[in-house]
mmCIF file of C-alpha atoms in Angstrom:
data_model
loop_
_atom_site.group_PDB
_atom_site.id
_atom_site.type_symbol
_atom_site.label_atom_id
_atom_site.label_comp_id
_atom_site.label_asym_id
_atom_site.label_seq_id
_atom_site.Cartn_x
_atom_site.Cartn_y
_atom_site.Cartn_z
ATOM 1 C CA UNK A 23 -31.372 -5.468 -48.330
ATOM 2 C CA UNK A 24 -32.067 -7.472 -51.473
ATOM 3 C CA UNK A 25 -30.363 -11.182 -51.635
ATOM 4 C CA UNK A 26 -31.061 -12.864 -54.921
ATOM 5 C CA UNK A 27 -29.422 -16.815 -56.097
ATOM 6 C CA UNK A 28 -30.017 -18.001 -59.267
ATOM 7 C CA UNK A 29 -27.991 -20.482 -61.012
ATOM 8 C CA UNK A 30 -26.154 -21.122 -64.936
ATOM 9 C CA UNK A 31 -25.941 -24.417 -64.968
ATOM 10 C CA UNK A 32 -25.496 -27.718 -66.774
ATOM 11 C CA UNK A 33 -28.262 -30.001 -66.268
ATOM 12 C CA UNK A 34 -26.518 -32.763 -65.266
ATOM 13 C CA UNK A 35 -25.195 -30.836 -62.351
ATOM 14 C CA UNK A 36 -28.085 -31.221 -60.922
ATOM 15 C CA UNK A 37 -28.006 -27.549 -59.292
ATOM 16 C CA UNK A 38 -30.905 -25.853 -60.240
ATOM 17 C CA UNK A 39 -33.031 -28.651 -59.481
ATOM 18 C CA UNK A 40 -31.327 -29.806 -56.125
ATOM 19 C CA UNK A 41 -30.247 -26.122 -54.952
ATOM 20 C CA UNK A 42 -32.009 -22.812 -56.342
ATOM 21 C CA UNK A 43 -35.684 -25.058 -55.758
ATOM 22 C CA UNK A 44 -34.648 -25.718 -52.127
ATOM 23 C CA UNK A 45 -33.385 -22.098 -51.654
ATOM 24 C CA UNK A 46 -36.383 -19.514 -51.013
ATOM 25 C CA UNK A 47 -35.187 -16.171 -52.166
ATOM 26 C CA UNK A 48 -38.398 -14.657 -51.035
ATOM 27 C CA UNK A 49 -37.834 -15.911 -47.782
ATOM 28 C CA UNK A 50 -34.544 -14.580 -47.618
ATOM 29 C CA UNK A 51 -35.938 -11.414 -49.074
ATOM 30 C CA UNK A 52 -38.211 -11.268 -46.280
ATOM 31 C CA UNK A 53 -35.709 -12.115 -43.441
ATOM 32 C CA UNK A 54 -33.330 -9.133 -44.641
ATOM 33 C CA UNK A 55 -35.798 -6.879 -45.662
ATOM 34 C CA UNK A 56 -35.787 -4.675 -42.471
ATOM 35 C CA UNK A 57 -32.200 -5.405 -41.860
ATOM 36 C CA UNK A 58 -29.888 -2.091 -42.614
ATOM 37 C CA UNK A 59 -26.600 -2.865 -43.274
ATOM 38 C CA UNK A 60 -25.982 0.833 -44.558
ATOM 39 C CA UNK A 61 -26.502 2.423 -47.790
ATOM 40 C CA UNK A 62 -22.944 1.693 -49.922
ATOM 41 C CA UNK A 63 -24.973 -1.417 -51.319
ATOM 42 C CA UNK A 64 -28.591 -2.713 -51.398
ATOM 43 C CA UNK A 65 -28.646 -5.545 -53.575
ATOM 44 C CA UNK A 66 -26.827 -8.903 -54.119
ATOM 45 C CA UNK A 67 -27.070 -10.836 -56.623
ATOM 46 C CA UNK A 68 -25.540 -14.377 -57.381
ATOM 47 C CA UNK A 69 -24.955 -16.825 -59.928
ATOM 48 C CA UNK A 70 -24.312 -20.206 -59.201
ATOM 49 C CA UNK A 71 -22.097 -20.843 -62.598
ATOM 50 C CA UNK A 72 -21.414 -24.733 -62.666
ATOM 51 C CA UNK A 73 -20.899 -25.214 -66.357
ATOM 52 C CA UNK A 74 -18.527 -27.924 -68.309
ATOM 53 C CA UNK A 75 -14.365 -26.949 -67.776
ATOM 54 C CA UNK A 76 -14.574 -27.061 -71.476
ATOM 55 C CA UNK A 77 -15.937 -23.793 -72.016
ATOM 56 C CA UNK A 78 -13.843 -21.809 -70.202
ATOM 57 C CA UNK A 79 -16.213 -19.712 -68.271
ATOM 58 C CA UNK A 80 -14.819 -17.164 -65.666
ATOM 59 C CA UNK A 81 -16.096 -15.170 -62.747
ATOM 60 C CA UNK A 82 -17.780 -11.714 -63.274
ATOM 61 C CA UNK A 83 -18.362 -9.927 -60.502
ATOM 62 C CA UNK A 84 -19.762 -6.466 -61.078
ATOM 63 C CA UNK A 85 -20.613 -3.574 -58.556
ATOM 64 C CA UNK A 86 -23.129 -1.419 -60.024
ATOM 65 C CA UNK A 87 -22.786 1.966 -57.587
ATOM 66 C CA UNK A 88 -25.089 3.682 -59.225
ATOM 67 C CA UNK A 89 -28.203 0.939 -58.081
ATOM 68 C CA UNK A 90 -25.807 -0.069 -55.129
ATOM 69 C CA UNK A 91 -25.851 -3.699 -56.399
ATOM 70 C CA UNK A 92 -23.067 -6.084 -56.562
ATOM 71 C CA UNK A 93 -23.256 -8.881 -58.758
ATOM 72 C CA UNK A 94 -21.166 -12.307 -58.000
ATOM 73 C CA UNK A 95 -20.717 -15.915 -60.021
ATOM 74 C CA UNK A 96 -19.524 -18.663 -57.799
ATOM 75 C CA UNK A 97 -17.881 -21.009 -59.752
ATOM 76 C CA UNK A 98 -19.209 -24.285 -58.960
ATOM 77 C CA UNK A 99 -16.920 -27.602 -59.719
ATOM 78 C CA UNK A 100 -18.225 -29.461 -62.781
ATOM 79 C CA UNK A 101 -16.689 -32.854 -62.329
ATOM 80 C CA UNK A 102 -17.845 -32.896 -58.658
ATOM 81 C CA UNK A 103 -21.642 -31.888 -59.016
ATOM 82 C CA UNK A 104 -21.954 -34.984 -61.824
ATOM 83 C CA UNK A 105 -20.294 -37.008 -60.009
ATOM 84 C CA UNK A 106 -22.206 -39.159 -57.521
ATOM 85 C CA UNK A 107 -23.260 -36.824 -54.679
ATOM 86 C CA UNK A 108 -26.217 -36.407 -52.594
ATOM 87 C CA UNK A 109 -28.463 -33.069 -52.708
ATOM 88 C CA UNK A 110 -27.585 -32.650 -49.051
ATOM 89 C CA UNK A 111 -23.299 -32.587 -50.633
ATOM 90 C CA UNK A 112 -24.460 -30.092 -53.220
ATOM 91 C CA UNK A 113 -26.339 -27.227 -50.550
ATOM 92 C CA UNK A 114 -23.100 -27.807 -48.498
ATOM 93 C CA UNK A 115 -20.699 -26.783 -50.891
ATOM 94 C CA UNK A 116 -22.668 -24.077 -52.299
ATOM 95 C CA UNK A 117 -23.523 -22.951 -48.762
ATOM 96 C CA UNK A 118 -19.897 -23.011 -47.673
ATOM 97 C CA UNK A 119 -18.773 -21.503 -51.093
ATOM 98 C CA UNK A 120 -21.565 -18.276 -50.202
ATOM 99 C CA UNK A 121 -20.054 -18.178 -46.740
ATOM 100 C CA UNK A 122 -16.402 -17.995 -47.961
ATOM 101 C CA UNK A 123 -15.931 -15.896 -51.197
ATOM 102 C CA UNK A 124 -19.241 -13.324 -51.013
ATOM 103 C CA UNK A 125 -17.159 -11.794 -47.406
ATOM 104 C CA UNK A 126 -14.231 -10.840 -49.300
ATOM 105 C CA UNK A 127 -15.695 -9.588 -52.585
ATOM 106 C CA UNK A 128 -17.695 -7.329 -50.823
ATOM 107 C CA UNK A 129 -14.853 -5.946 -48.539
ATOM 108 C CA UNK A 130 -12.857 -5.504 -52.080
ATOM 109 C CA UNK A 131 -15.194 -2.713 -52.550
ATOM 110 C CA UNK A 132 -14.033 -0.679 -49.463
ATOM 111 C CA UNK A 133 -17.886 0.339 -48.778
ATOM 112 C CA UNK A 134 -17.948 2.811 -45.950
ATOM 113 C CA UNK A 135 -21.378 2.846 -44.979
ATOM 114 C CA UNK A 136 -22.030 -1.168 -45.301
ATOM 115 C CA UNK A 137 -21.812 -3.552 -42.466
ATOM 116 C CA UNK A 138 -20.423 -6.605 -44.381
ATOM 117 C CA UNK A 139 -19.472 -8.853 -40.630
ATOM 118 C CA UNK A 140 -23.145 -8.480 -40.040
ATOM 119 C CA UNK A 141 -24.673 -9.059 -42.948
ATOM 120 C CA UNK A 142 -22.813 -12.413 -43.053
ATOM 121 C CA UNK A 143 -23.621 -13.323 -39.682
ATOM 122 C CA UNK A 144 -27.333 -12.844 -40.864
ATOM 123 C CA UNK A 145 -26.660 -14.843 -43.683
ATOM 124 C CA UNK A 146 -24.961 -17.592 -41.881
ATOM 125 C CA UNK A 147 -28.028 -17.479 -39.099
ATOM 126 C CA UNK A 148 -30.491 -17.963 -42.410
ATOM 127 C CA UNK A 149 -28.750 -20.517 -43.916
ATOM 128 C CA UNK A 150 -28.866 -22.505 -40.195
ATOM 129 C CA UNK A 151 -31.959 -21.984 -40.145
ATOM 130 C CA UNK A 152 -33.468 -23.760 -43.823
ATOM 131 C CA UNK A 153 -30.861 -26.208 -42.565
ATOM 132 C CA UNK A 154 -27.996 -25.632 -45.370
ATOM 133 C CA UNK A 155 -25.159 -25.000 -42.748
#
């Protein structure tokens, strides 16, 4: 299983500085690697979008079935990551955001061969562990 994060952001948000530095995709890469989850889906990718209201972005999420690879933004709030927050506020939310909306995109999909409850568990056991949850 491949688990990528990367982020579109603002610089004043502060998120790829305080959040995609402190998260270790290799690591992650190298906890799930020998995980199997099933073959419906092999990669996941997200982008942490946290960009001014002003220009309107929206979500994309795209599921490639072809490469198996499903491809998420998580819309991050703009006024709260400027505002005065901690680095320790901003993991949380995106933390917590990853634990609540990746679950149910991926069960949108109706995969049949892809163990979504366990992946997130694993997830959720990772993301204890480097302290983010």
């Amino acid at each position: 299983m491949r688990f990528n994060i990367v982020s579109d952001t603002n610089y004043e948000t502060k998120v790829s500085d305080h959040v995609t530095t402190q998260f270790s995709a290799r690591e992650l890469e190298d906890w799930l690697h020998f995980k199997n989850y099933g073959n419906d889906l092999l990669t996941i990718g997200v982008v942490l979008m946290c960009r001014n209201p002003e220009h309107n972005f929206k979500q994309r999420i795209r599921m490639d079935r072809k490469d198996k690879a499903l491809y998420i933004d998580l819309m991050l709030d703009y006024n709260y990551f400027v505002s005065d927050i901690t680095q320790e506020d901003r993991i949380k939310v995106v933390a917590n955001k990853m634990m609540d909306e990746i679950p149910p995109i991926i069960k949108k999909y109706k995969l049949k061969d892809f163990d979504v409850d366990l992946f997130m568990q694993d997830l959720k056991k990772y993301l204890k562990k480097i302290k983010w949850l």
